[in-house]
Structures are given as C-alpha cells and as structure tokens.
XYZ file of C-alpha atoms in Angstrom:
402
model
C 60.761 27.277 -33.508
C 60.105 28.537 -30.004
C 62.540 27.347 -27.358
C 61.289 24.733 -24.921
C 62.226 24.331 -21.277
C 65.029 21.951 -20.335
C 62.648 19.102 -19.570
C 59.721 20.048 -21.769
C 60.686 18.139 -24.878
C 61.900 15.073 -23.004
C 58.854 14.903 -20.776
C 56.331 15.494 -23.551
C 57.786 13.123 -26.110
C 58.879 10.636 -23.473
C 55.357 10.427 -22.116
C 54.095 9.757 -25.641
C 56.590 6.937 -26.140
C 55.781 5.413 -22.773
C 52.059 5.627 -23.457
C 52.372 4.103 -26.904
C 54.396 1.216 -25.542
C 52.211 0.862 -22.451
C 55.008 1.854 -20.157
C 54.699 4.077 -17.116
C 57.566 6.482 -16.718
C 57.522 6.531 -12.924
C 57.514 2.763 -12.442
C 59.595 1.480 -9.544
C 63.027 -0.059 -9.720
C 61.507 -3.417 -8.834
C 59.220 -3.306 -11.882
C 62.227 -2.512 -14.054
C 63.910 -5.590 -12.635
C 66.655 -3.484 -11.013
C 67.800 -4.502 -7.540
C 67.327 -1.620 -5.134
C 70.974 -1.702 -3.995
C 72.178 -0.736 -7.498
C 69.196 1.386 -8.555
C 70.604 4.236 -10.701
C 67.713 6.471 -9.640
C 69.058 6.756 -6.092
C 69.880 10.353 -5.199
C 68.197 11.893 -8.225
C 65.483 14.532 -8.221
C 62.008 13.644 -9.467
C 62.684 15.483 -12.726
C 65.925 13.606 -13.227
C 64.162 10.311 -12.557
C 61.612 11.163 -15.240
C 64.077 11.756 -18.054
C 66.240 8.881 -16.826
C 63.209 6.630 -17.237
C 62.588 8.019 -20.724
C 66.201 7.197 -21.621
C 65.944 3.688 -20.142
C 62.748 3.052 -22.075
C 64.264 4.327 -25.298
C 67.311 2.111 -24.762
C 65.168 -0.943 -24.074
C 62.745 -0.471 -26.943
C 64.658 1.340 -29.679
C 68.266 0.263 -29.141
C 68.700 -3.047 -27.307
C 66.633 -5.108 -29.818
C 68.998 -3.959 -32.601
C 72.312 -3.798 -30.730
C 73.644 -7.141 -31.998
C 72.602 -6.468 -35.603
C 74.183 -3.010 -35.597
C 77.373 -4.582 -34.291
C 77.493 -7.523 -36.681
C 76.481 -5.592 -39.809
C 78.302 -2.393 -38.798
C 75.163 -0.283 -39.173
C 75.269 3.410 -38.290
C 71.698 3.767 -36.944
C 70.906 7.264 -38.186
C 67.127 7.050 -37.888
C 67.280 5.668 -34.362
C 69.564 8.512 -33.324
C 67.176 11.016 -34.861
C 64.424 9.507 -32.747
C 66.664 10.065 -29.732
C 67.133 13.662 -30.857
C 63.347 14.106 -30.840
C 63.573 13.453 -27.099
C 66.203 16.171 -26.731
C 69.213 13.853 -26.705
C 70.952 15.453 -29.715
C 72.021 18.568 -27.805
C 71.535 17.686 -24.161
C 73.724 20.437 -22.719
C 73.350 22.911 -25.576
C 71.363 26.091 -24.885
C 67.649 25.986 -25.778
C 67.775 29.133 -27.937
C 69.542 27.133 -30.674
C 67.559 23.932 -30.255
C 69.332 22.338 -27.299
C 67.763 20.838 -24.206
C 69.787 22.917 -21.743
C 70.392 20.243 -19.123
C 73.320 20.007 -16.706
C 76.384 17.774 -16.911
C 74.938 15.568 -14.192
C 71.689 15.247 -16.115
C 73.726 14.358 -19.198
C 75.624 11.654 -17.328
C 72.359 10.138 -16.115
C 70.979 10.060 -19.670
C 74.089 8.553 -21.259
C 74.288 5.863 -18.591
C 70.691 4.880 -19.280
C 71.037 4.944 -23.067
C 74.176 2.792 -22.915
C 72.223 -0.090 -21.431
C 70.679 -0.366 -24.901
C 73.858 0.059 -26.981
C 77.189 1.398 -25.733
C 78.628 1.993 -29.186
C 75.713 4.092 -30.433
C 75.450 6.052 -27.191
C 79.178 6.765 -27.246
C 78.804 8.313 -30.697
C 75.808 10.357 -29.491
C 78.006 11.606 -26.653
C 80.724 12.708 -29.099
C 78.112 14.432 -31.254
C 76.831 16.248 -28.158
C 80.366 17.371 -27.316
C 80.784 18.852 -30.800
C 77.453 20.664 -30.631
C 78.408 22.035 -27.208
C 81.729 23.341 -28.530
C 79.995 25.326 -31.272
C 77.360 26.537 -28.813
C 79.988 27.585 -26.263
C 82.794 28.974 -28.399
C 80.954 30.005 -31.549
C 79.549 33.439 -32.298
C 75.847 34.100 -32.832
C 76.018 33.414 -36.558
C 77.878 30.121 -36.067
C 75.551 28.955 -33.310
C 72.473 29.707 -35.387
C 73.954 28.105 -38.501
C 75.118 24.795 -37.020
C 73.460 24.054 -33.683
C 69.785 23.591 -34.673
C 70.583 20.884 -37.246
C 72.996 19.197 -34.852
C 70.509 19.202 -31.977
C 67.848 17.629 -34.208
C 70.476 15.292 -35.648
C 69.469 16.259 -39.144
C 73.225 16.650 -39.349
C 75.869 14.709 -37.445
C 79.225 15.879 -36.092
C 82.723 14.480 -35.597
C 85.557 15.621 -33.343
C 88.934 15.792 -35.093
C 91.962 16.060 -32.812
C 93.970 12.801 -32.966
C 96.499 12.388 -35.763
C 98.649 9.452 -36.899
C 101.623 10.976 -35.068
C 99.895 12.750 -32.182
C 97.569 10.991 -29.764
C 98.195 11.671 -26.076
C 100.603 14.470 -27.105
C 97.802 16.352 -28.831
C 99.639 19.678 -28.781
C 102.142 18.314 -31.314
C 99.530 17.979 -34.072
C 100.746 18.711 -37.594
C 97.599 19.528 -39.599
C 98.201 23.041 -40.910
C 95.818 25.856 -41.754
C 97.444 28.604 -43.814
C 95.555 31.856 -44.142
C 94.914 32.920 -47.730
C 92.493 35.789 -48.084
C 89.257 34.920 -46.324
C 89.976 31.177 -46.219
C 92.274 28.773 -44.389
C 93.941 26.135 -46.558
C 94.081 22.918 -44.536
C 96.575 20.131 -45.149
C 97.105 17.054 -43.008
C 95.130 14.140 -41.637
C 93.229 13.050 -38.553
C 93.086 9.446 -37.333
C 90.423 7.281 -35.665
C 87.612 9.774 -36.204
C 84.234 8.528 -35.000
C 81.616 9.042 -37.679
C 84.285 10.012 -40.216
C 82.909 9.977 -43.748
C 79.297 9.575 -42.645
C 78.941 12.789 -40.676
C 78.310 16.319 -41.894
C 80.251 18.652 -39.597
C 83.885 18.249 -38.508
C 85.314 20.128 -35.523
C 88.971 20.292 -36.533
C 91.971 21.304 -34.457
C 94.678 22.647 -36.788
C 97.906 24.609 -36.619
C 97.613 28.269 -37.583
C 100.687 29.392 -35.665
C 103.938 28.184 -34.139
C 104.629 24.822 -32.521
C 102.898 23.951 -29.288
C 99.428 24.414 -27.858
C 99.254 28.169 -28.481
C 99.592 27.692 -32.227
C 96.415 25.613 -32.517
C 93.040 26.933 -33.709
C 89.644 25.298 -34.147
C 87.641 25.402 -37.375
C 84.386 23.844 -38.520
C 84.694 21.961 -41.799
C 81.520 20.974 -43.631
C 81.138 17.766 -45.596
C 81.396 18.391 -49.325
C 84.128 20.994 -48.957
C 86.650 20.466 -51.814
C 89.811 18.860 -50.471
C 88.038 17.036 -47.628
C 88.580 13.288 -48.060
C 88.315 10.135 -46.000
C 90.295 6.940 -45.504
C 88.949 3.406 -45.517
C 86.426 2.354 -42.924
C 88.367 0.775 -40.062
C 87.620 -2.769 -38.863
C 87.288 -2.657 -35.090
C 86.703 -5.181 -32.303
C 83.998 -2.955 -30.832
C 82.152 0.313 -31.435
C 80.907 -1.194 -34.691
C 77.671 0.795 -34.889
C 79.711 3.915 -35.601
C 82.109 4.172 -38.557
C 85.718 5.152 -37.929
C 87.894 6.610 -40.674
C 90.847 8.898 -41.216
C 89.849 12.433 -42.183
C 92.217 13.848 -44.791
C 92.712 17.474 -45.835
C 94.352 18.216 -49.184
C 94.374 21.955 -49.909
C 90.960 22.091 -48.228
C 89.686 25.688 -48.262
C 87.658 26.572 -45.160
C 86.153 30.038 -44.636
C 87.724 32.097 -41.870
C 84.121 32.643 -40.765
C 84.117 28.969 -39.686
C 86.845 29.474 -37.089
C 85.606 29.146 -33.508
C 87.001 31.899 -31.308
C 90.331 33.540 -32.013
C 93.466 32.042 -33.503
C 95.466 30.140 -30.898
C 92.467 29.214 -28.744
C 91.847 25.837 -30.346
C 93.810 23.690 -27.914
C 92.007 25.182 -24.924
C 88.674 24.509 -26.634
C 89.721 20.954 -27.438
C 90.670 20.242 -23.819
C 87.482 21.790 -22.451
C 85.505 19.650 -24.858
C 87.350 16.543 -23.699
C 86.816 17.379 -20.036
C 83.113 16.893 -20.615
C 83.682 14.118 -23.144
C 85.526 12.052 -20.553
C 82.568 12.211 -18.212
C 80.259 11.270 -21.074
C 82.359 8.208 -21.949
C 82.615 7.251 -18.275
C 78.828 7.425 -18.129
C 78.610 5.102 -21.122
C 80.871 2.674 -19.248
C 78.538 2.913 -16.264
C 75.613 1.931 -18.452
C 77.522 -1.095 -19.729
C 78.508 -2.065 -16.185
C 74.936 -1.686 -14.985
C 73.630 -3.859 -17.813
C 76.301 -6.490 -17.156
C 75.476 -6.704 -13.451
C 71.850 -7.300 -14.423
C 72.832 -9.914 -17.031
C 75.131 -11.703 -14.576
C 72.453 -11.762 -11.892
C 69.843 -13.118 -14.283
C 72.254 -15.786 -15.519
C 73.117 -16.933 -11.995
C 69.419 -17.285 -11.217
C 68.742 -19.691 -14.101
C 72.017 -21.522 -14.831
C 72.296 -24.816 -12.932
C 75.380 -26.808 -12.002
C 75.535 -29.769 -9.620
C 71.781 -29.737 -9.252
C 71.299 -26.131 -8.129
C 71.409 -22.660 -9.602
C 74.674 -20.759 -9.584
C 72.991 -18.129 -7.422
C 73.421 -20.507 -4.472
C 77.210 -20.541 -4.858
C 78.646 -18.332 -2.143
C 81.781 -17.466 -4.114
C 79.653 -16.147 -6.989
C 77.387 -14.362 -4.533
C 80.413 -12.533 -3.152
C 81.686 -11.719 -6.655
C 78.297 -10.336 -7.633
C 78.239 -8.246 -4.455
C 81.701 -6.883 -5.301
C 80.522 -5.976 -8.782
C 77.481 -4.193 -7.392
C 79.639 -2.307 -4.891
C 82.069 -1.184 -7.584
C 79.178 -0.144 -9.833
C 77.590 2.065 -7.193
C 80.959 3.520 -6.125
C 81.853 4.282 -9.740
C 78.468 5.873 -10.347
C 78.889 8.152 -7.351
C 82.363 9.128 -8.523
C 81.273 9.813 -12.101
C 78.276 11.825 -11.005
C 80.478 13.796 -8.642
C 82.914 14.315 -11.495
C 80.088 15.539 -13.710
C 79.744 18.486 -11.375
C 83.484 19.138 -11.296
C 84.216 18.024 -14.900
C 86.453 15.100 -14.143
C 86.538 11.443 -15.302
C 86.211 7.804 -14.181
C 85.628 4.371 -15.817
C 84.285 1.082 -14.285
C 85.251 -1.462 -16.953
C 86.291 -4.415 -14.741
C 82.657 -5.161 -13.819
C 81.866 -6.190 -17.401
C 84.775 -8.636 -17.554
C 83.643 -10.291 -14.334
C 80.090 -10.556 -15.666
C 81.381 -12.354 -18.768
C 83.386 -14.713 -16.532
C 80.238 -15.601 -14.614
C 78.587 -16.653 -17.856
C 81.326 -19.229 -18.397
C 81.604 -20.455 -21.987
C 78.272 -18.865 -22.815
C 79.772 -15.440 -22.216
C 82.080 -15.972 -25.177
C 79.192 -16.618 -27.546
C 77.776 -13.769 -29.603
C 74.272 -14.914 -28.686
C 74.890 -13.384 -25.251
C 74.918 -9.592 -24.986
C 77.545 -9.488 -22.242
C 80.363 -10.101 -24.762
C 79.402 -7.028 -26.781
C 79.448 -4.791 -23.732
C 82.981 -6.034 -22.982
C 84.133 -5.365 -26.562
C 82.487 -1.974 -26.859
C 83.903 -0.490 -23.653
C 87.507 -1.630 -24.192
C 88.242 1.468 -26.269
C 87.079 3.655 -23.357
C 90.539 3.048 -21.837
C 92.081 4.812 -24.831
C 89.908 7.592 -26.204
C 89.264 10.985 -24.610
C 92.730 10.569 -23.069
C 94.244 7.184 -22.205
C 94.107 5.780 -18.673
C 97.762 6.755 -18.349
C 97.024 10.349 -19.353
C 94.233 10.477 -16.780
C 96.682 9.346 -14.089
C 99.186 11.935 -15.287
C 96.554 14.685 -14.962
C 95.641 13.566 -11.443
C 99.265 13.320 -10.288
C 100.092 16.694 -11.847
C 97.222 18.259 -9.921
C 98.380 16.643 -6.670
C 101.992 17.727 -7.131
C 101.453 21.301 -8.319
C 98.793 22.487 -5.870
C 99.978 23.415 -2.406
C-alpha cells in the first residue's frame, strides 16, 4: 500500500466520519461546549486542530457511549480500536513507509488527550500499543519493521510492553528473565507482571537478560503469541483500566529466534527507557484528557444541581474551586505539551478528584462518569515510572548538571 502523508489518512477518514455523523470538523470551542479559557485547541496549528477534532469526535461517538459498559463488563474493545487505527491512531509516530502516520510527539499528545475524553482506559492501552510499534520502527532492522509494523499500525495485531517483573518494578535494571543463546534461538525463562493486554495481544516487546547483572546485560526481543513456552497468568481484577486485560506473561523454555532481537545484545535497557520517555508523555496526555472531561462534567453539574433554592454555580466557593481546576488543567497541558517536545513527563490527577467532590454523593455513583475517570487515572501515578521515580529523575538531573 502506498504511504500516505502524516495528515492524509486522518483528514480523509476523519472528514468521512464527521460527514456521516453530521459533524463539522472545524466547529468552534463554543459549539463543542468547551469554555474558551480551557479550550485544548489554543496554541495549535490549523492542521493540529483538524486531527484533534477528529479525535474528539471519535471519542464522543465511538468511545464515550460504551465507556461504562467496557468498564463494568471488562471488555477489550478490539473493533473500536481498529476503527481508531483506520484514522491513523494505531501508529501515530511510526514512519509512514511501514504504515504509520508519521506525526510528532506533540501531535501524539494532542490526540491522546482528545481520545481520553471518551475512555481513559482504552486510550491508555492504545498509547502503550503505539509505544511498542515505535520501538520496533525505531530500533528494528528493515526486515523487522516490515514484518511487524504494518499489522500493528492497522491494529490487525496488538502489542504489549514487557518490562516489569514480580521482583523488579522501579528498579527495572534488576530484572531476572533470562534469554540463553542456543543456536539461532534464545531460550527465555522468567515472568513479567502487570502486562497491559497480556494474553489478548499478539506481539510482546520483552526485556530479558542475555548478559551479566545490571542494565548492560539486558536485551530486547519480540515474542509472538503462539510461541511454545509463552504462557499467561490469570486476568487481574483491577479498580480501573478495566477495558484492557492485565496478566502476568510467563516464559518457560520459550524459544525465540535471534532474528527477533531488536538491536544488539545489551541495548535493551536503553531501548526500554527511550520507549518509556515517550510513554510517560502519552500517559500524561491521557490524564489531561480525563482532567479536561472532569472539568466539563463538574461545570455542567454545577449549572443544574440546586441547593438552597439556587444552582451550585452561584456558590462563590465552588466558583473559585472550578477556577482553580481550570487553571491547573491549562498549566498541566502547557507543561505536558512542552514535555512532548523535550520527552519529559507530567500528570494532573488532582483535578479529577475535585470534580468528583463537586458532584457530592452523586459522584460516588457509577451512573456518573466522573467516578470512572478518577478510578482509571489512579494507576497513572504508578506505571511508566512511579511519581517517586519521576522526582528522582528530576532531582538527579538538577544535581548532576552544572
């Protein structure tokens, strides 16, 4: 298939979706019901506004109506994600020559923020899938890129990132999964924990130990579903992120071709960290989408909920709280978008908690979407590096650079 320009697929298919649903992609923030002071389109180019609108429309029409059901029934919405892939969202920052959309990190952040207003959990998985596709695109050779990337970008196949182990989380360099070279195969033994998509996905990007202890002994291999010796644990029961399955990934004398190794032996840890640098921005962008949606939900609730004969929107204390939430949302968005250029990370979770508080007892009911946003983003303080690890990285940078 001939490669398309970075915006070609999104614009063409997005226009079709908007036309079919009688939506106009360049409608104003007022028509979307977004207050101008928190409009996520501020500062974006016209092209960026176009694909942001496509993502918002997809979130509103294909994701939000099903968000609660996916959560309650723990549905992995494969067909919906494949529809997103038709818009170019399966390989957003993968090169076009292997089926990707070829957009920038900032563009990616804008898209993930918009998609998350429809379902944080599903968008977070899409972001992980994108990270995996990018790793193969970036570190793989021509044969590997051509073999894996087209199916990942179309989401005919789905990917999982396998770094965390039962005994190694923040200290990722201490991982114990081994890969012993035997002929033209590596024999993998060990297990990975908390793997998003585990058991339901097709391609596993696995960090494993091919050498001595420490980061320099780690390599990265691609393991395909169906490989003998590849097994999975039970599906975990989680408080959030329920539209994506989470399982342990277990290797028992699992033979993986040497041809599936990305880069050279010993480069795996560097690849893993570079993947996470982008992954952190992606997850932060998902948090932004949740925060944006919660500000909108809180505002709408204050406008209709009455106490003491008047709407809550007339209460000055709540007005000030809403203003604080809006300020933090915009500040966080600016920081995340700046980080997208520099590959750094930020997360605005407190906004969602305040939005739930404004709903009072209603916010604790599952009939109200705000509670799901709160549940789904809680894990964002843990994955892709805990909050404490992020602080450690920042302080290390401050203390080692003169």
